[in-house]
Coordinates of C-alpha atoms and ligand atoms in Angstrom, one line a residue:
X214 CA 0.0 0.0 0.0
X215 CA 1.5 3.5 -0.9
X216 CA 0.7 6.9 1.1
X217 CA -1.9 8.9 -0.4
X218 CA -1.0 10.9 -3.6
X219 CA -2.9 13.0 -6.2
X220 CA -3.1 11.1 -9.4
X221 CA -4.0 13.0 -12.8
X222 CA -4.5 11.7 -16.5
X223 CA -1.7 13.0 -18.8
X224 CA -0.8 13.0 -22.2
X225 CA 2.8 12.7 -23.7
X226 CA 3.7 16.4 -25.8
X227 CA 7.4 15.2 -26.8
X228 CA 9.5 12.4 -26.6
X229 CA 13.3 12.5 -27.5
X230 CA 16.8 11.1 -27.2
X231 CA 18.2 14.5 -25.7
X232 CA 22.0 12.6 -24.8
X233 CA 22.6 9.3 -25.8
X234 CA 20.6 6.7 -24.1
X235 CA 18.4 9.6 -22.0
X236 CA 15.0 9.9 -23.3
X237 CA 13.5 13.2 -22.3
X238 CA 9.5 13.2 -22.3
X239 CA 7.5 16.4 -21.4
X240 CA 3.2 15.2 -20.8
X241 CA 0.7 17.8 -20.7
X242 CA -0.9 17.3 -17.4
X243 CA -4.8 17.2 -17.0
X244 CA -6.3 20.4 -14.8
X245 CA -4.3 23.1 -13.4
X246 CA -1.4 22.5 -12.2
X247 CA 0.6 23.8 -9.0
X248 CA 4.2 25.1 -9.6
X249 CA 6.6 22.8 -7.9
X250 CA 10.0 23.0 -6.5
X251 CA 13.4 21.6 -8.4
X252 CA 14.2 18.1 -6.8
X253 CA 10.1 16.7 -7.1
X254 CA 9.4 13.9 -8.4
X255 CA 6.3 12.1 -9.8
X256 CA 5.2 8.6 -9.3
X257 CA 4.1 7.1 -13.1
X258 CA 1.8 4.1 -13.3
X259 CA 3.6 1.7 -15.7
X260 CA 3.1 -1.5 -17.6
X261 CA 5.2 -4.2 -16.9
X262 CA 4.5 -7.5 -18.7
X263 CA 0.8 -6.5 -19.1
X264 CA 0.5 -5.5 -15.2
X265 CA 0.5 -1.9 -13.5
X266 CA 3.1 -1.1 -11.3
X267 CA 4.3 2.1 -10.0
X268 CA 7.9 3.8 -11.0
X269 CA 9.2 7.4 -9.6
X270 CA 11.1 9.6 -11.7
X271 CA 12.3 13.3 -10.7
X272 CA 10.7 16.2 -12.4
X273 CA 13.3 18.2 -14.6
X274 CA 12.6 21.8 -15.6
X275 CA 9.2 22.3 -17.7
X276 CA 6.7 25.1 -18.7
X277 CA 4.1 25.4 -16.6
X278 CA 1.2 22.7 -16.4
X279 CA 3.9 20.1 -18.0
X280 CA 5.9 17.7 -16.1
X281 CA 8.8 16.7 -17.8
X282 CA 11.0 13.4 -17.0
X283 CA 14.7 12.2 -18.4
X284 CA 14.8 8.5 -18.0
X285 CA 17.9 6.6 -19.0
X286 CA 17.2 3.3 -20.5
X287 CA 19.1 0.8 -17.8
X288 CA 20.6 -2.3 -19.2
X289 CA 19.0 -4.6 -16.8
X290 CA 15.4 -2.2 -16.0
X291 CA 12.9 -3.8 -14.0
X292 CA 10.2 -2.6 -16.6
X293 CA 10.0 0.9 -15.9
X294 CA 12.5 2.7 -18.4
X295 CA 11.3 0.4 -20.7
X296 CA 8.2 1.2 -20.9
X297 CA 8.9 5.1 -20.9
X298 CA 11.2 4.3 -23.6
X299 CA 7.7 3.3 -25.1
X300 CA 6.1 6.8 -25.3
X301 CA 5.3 8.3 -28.1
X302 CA 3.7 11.7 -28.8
X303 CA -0.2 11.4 -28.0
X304 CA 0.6 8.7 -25.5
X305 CA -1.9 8.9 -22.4
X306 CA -0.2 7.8 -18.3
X307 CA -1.7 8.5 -15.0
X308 CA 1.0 10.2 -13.1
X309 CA 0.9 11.8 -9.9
X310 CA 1.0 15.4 -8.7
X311 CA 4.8 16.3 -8.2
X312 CA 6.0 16.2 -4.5
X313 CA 9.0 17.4 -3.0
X314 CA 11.9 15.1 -0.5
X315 CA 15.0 16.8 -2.1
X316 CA 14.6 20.5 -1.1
X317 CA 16.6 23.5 -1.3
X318 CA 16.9 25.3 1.9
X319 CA 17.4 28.7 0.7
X320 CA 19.4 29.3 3.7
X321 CA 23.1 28.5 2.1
X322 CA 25.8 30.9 1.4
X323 CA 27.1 28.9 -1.0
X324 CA 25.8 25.9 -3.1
X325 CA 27.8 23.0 -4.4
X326 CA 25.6 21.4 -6.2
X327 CA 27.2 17.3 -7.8
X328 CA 25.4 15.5 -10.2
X329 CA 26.8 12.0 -11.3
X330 CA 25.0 10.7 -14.6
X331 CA 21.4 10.8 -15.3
X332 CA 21.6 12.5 -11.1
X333 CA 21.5 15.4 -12.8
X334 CA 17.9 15.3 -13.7
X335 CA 16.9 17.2 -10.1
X336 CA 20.4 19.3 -9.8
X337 CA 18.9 20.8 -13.3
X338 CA 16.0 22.3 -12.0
X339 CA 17.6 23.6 -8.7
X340 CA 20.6 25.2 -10.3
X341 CA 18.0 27.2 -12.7
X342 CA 16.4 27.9 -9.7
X343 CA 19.3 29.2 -8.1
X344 CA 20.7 30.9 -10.6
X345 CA 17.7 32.9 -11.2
X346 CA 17.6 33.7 -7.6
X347 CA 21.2 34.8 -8.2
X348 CA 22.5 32.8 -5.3
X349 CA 26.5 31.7 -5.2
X350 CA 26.5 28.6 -6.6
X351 CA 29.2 25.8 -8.4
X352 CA 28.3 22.4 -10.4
X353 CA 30.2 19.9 -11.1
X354 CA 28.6 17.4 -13.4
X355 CA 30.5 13.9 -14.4
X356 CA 30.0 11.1 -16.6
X357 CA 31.1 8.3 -18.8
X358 CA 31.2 10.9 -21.5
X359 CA 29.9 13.9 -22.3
X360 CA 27.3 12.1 -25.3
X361 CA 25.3 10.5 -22.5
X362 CA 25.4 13.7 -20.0
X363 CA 22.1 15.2 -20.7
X364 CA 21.1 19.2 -20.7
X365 CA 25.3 19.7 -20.4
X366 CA 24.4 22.4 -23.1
X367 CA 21.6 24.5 -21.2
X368 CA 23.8 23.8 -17.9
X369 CA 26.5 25.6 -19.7
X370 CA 24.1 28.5 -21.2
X371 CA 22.5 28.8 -17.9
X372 CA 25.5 28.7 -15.2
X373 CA 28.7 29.8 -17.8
X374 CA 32.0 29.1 -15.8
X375 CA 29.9 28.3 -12.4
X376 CA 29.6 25.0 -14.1
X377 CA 32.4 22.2 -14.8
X378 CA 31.9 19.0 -16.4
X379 CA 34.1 15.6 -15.9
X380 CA 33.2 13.5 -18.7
X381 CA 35.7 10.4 -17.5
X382 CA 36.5 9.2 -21.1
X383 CA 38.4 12.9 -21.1
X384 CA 40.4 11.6 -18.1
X385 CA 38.4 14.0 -16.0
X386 CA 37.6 13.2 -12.1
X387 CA 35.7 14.9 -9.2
X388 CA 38.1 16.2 -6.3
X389 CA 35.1 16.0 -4.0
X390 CA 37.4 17.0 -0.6
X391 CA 38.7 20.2 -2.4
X392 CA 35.2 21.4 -3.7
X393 CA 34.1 20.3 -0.2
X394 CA 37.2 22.5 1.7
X395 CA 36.5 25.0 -0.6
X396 CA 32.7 26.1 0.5
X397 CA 32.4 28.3 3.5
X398 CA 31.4 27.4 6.9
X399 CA 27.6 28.0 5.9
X400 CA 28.1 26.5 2.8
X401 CA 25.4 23.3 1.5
X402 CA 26.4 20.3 -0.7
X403 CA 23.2 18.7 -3.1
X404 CA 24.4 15.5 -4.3
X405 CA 22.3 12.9 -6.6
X406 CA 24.1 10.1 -8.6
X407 CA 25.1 6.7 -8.0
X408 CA 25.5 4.8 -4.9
X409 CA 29.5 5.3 -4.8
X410 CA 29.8 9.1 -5.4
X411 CA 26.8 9.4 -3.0
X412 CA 29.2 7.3 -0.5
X413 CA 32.3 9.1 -1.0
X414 CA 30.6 12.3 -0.7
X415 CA 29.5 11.7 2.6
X416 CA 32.3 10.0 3.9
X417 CA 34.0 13.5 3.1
X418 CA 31.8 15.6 4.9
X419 CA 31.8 14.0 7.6
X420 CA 35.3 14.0 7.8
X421 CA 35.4 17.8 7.5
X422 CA 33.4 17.9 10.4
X423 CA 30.4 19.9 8.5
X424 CA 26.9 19.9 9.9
X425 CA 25.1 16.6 8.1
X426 CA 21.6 19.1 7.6
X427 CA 23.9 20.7 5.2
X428 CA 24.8 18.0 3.4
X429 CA 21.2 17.0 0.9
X430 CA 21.3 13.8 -1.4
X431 CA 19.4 11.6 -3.8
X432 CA 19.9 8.6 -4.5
X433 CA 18.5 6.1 -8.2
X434 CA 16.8 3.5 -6.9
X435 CA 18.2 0.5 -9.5
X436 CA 22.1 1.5 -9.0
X437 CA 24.4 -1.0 -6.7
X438 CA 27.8 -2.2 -5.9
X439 CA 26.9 -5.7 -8.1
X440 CA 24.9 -6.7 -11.4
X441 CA 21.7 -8.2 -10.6
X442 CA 20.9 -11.6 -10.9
X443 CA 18.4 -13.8 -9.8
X444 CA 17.6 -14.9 -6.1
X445 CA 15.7 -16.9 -3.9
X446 CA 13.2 -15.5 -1.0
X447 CA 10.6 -17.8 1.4
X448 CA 9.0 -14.9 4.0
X449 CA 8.7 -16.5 7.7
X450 CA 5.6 -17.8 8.2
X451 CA 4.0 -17.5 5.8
X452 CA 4.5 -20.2 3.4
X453 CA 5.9 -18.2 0.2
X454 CA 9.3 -18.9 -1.3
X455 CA 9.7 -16.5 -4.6
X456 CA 12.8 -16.3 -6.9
X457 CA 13.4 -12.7 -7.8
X458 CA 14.3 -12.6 -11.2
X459 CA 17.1 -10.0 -12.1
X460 CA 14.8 -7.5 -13.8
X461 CA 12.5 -7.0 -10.9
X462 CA 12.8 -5.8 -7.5
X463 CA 12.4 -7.8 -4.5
X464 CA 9.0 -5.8 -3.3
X465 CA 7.1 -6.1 -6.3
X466 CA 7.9 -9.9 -6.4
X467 CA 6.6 -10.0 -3.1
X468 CA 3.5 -8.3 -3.8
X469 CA 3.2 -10.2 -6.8
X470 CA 3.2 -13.5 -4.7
X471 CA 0.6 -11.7 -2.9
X472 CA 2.8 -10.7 0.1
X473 CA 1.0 -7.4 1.6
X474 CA 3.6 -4.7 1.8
X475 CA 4.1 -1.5 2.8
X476 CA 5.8 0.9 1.1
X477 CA 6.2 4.7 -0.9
X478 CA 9.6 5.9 -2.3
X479 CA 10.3 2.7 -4.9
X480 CA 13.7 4.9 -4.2
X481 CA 15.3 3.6 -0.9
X482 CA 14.5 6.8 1.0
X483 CA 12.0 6.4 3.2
X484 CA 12.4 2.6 5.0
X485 CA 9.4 1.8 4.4
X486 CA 9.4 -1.6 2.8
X487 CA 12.2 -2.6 5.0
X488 CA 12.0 -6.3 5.6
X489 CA 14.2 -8.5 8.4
X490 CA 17.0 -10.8 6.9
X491 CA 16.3 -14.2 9.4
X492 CA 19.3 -16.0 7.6
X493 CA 20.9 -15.6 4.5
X494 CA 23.7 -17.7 2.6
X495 CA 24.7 -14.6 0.4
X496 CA 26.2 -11.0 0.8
X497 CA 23.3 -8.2 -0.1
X498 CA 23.4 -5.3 -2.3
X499 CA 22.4 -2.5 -0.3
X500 CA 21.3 0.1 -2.7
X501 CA 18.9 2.1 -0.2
X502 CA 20.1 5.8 1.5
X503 CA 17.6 4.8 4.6
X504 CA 19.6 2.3 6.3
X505 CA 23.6 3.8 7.7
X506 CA 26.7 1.8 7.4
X507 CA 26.9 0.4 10.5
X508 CA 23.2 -1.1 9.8
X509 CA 24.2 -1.8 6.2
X510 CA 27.2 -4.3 7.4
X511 CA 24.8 -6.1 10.1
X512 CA 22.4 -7.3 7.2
X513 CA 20.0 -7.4 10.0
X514 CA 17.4 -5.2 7.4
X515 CA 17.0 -4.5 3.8
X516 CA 14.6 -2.1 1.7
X517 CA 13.2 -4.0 -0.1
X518 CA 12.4 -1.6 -3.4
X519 CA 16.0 -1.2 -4.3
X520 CA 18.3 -3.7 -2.7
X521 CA 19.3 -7.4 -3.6
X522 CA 20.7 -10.6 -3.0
X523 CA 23.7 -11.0 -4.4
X524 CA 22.7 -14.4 -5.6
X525 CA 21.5 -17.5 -3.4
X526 CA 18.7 -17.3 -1.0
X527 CA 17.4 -15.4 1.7
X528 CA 14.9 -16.5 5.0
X529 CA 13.3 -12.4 5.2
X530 CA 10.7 -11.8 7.9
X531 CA 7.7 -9.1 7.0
X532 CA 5.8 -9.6 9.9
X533 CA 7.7 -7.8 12.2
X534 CA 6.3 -4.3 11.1
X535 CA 2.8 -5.1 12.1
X536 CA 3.1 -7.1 15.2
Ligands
LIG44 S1 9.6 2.1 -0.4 FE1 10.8 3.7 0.4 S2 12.7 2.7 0.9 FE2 11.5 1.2 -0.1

């Protein structure tokens, strides 16, 4: 069961390859729609192998009553880029009202904003914001190359030598402690890329002794340490024993055995769907930014929407949540 959202009927305007392998689609949204804050995100309802499931994708910047979305097409996706992949012009979705987790604060004197990939999809929107407010403000922006880093163009025309890219085929690498020494005391960091920059990001503030409220991050729900493969899951009483093929996530194999679950994000942010590991003969690819370290290396817990077994099998326990 998800928390309560506003769902709407929605029609796809464009669809286009704006970087290579990043499809950009802009819907026009039924009714009037409420301006929204950079770093929202809208819940889609997909289909998957002829059934509906749910997918969340960050809102990047749009004229008003549109909600635009960039969605890289992932190797091994669980359905959803796929199908977004899909959309064509004149295509219809139900799509939720955008809602905001990844805030600005407006209370910086600096901002050092970090986007790593197709992160950049909610640093977009806040450094337009930003800039138009005229606040201090840096990007850095890596990537494989700069053919799959989407918007690097209107970053450039938009923040002019505030902005620096690191495509890494150009040998180019974040120094994240210097950018990180180099904001003032008041300064705030806005992170969103994979698991491993999100890591070494925090890692280094930490170490610079920073307050952590200053330090905001987001996190793609399908990006992890290992490739996925498939694995085996029986829930604790309740007679079920699934194998979690490597295209779908763990919750929605549970619910699609007809395990009731509770969850929201789909992004590893909220805990939610958080299940108990009883016993396990395999490591786990904690992908989620809800759980710390410290809980992360007990593989006590797991979120369910986002992390894995590496492989093998898993005893999980649900029931402990409603008890
Ligand atoms: S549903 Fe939010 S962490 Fe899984």
């Amino acid at each position: 069961m998800r928390m309560n959202m506003e769902w709407r009927h929605a029609v796809v305007r464009t669809a286009e390859e704006v970087a290579v392998g990043v499809r950009l689609v802009e819907f026009d949204v039924e009714g009037p729609l409420a301006p929204f804050d950079p770093g929202s995100h809208t819940h889609i309802a997909v289909t998957i192998d002829g059934a509906r499931a749910i997918r969340t994708y960050t809102c990047v910047p749009a004229p008003a009553n549109r909600i635009a979305i960039a969605v890289k097409l992932h190797p091994n996706s669980r359905g959803g880029s796929r199908f977004v992949w899909s959309l064509k012009p004149g295509s219809t979705v139900e799509l939720t009202v955008p809602e905001n987790r990844f805030e600005l604060s407006w209370r910086a004197d600096r901002y050092l904003l970090i986007a790593g990939g197709i992160g950049v999809t909610p640093i977009y929107g806040m450094a337009q914001r930003l800039a138009a407010a005229g606040q201090d403000l840096r990007m850095i922006y890596g990537g494989v190359s700069r053919a799959v880093m989407p918007f690097v163009d209107e970053l450039g025309g938009l923040l002019g030598e505030r902005i620096e890219l690191f495509p890494a085929d150009e040998g180019r690498s974040f120094d994240l402690a210097a950018e990180i020494a180099a904001l003032p005391k008041d300064g705030e960091a806005y992170v969103c890329g994979p698991l491993g920059l999100l890591e070494a990001v925090k890692t280094l503030w930490r170490v610079s002794g920073r307050p952590v409220s200053r330090l905001r991050y987001e996190v793609f729900g399908d990006n992890g340490r290992y490739a996925e493969t498939s694995f085996e899951v029986s829930v604790l009483n309740r007679g079920v024993t699934i194998t979690v093929p490597p295209d779908q996530s763990l919750l929605n194999a549970l619910i699609g055995a007809g395990v009731e679950m509770i969850y929201d994000c789909q992004r590893g942010e909220c805990g939610l769907c958080a299940v108990r590991i009883v016993e396990t003969d395999s490591d786990v690819d904690h992908r989620d930014v809800f759980f710390d370290e410290d809980e992360k290396n007990e593989n006590h817990r797991m979120c369910a929407c986002v992390s894995r077994l590496t492989g093998g099998s898993a005893v999980i326990d649900i029931g402990y949540r409603t008890e």
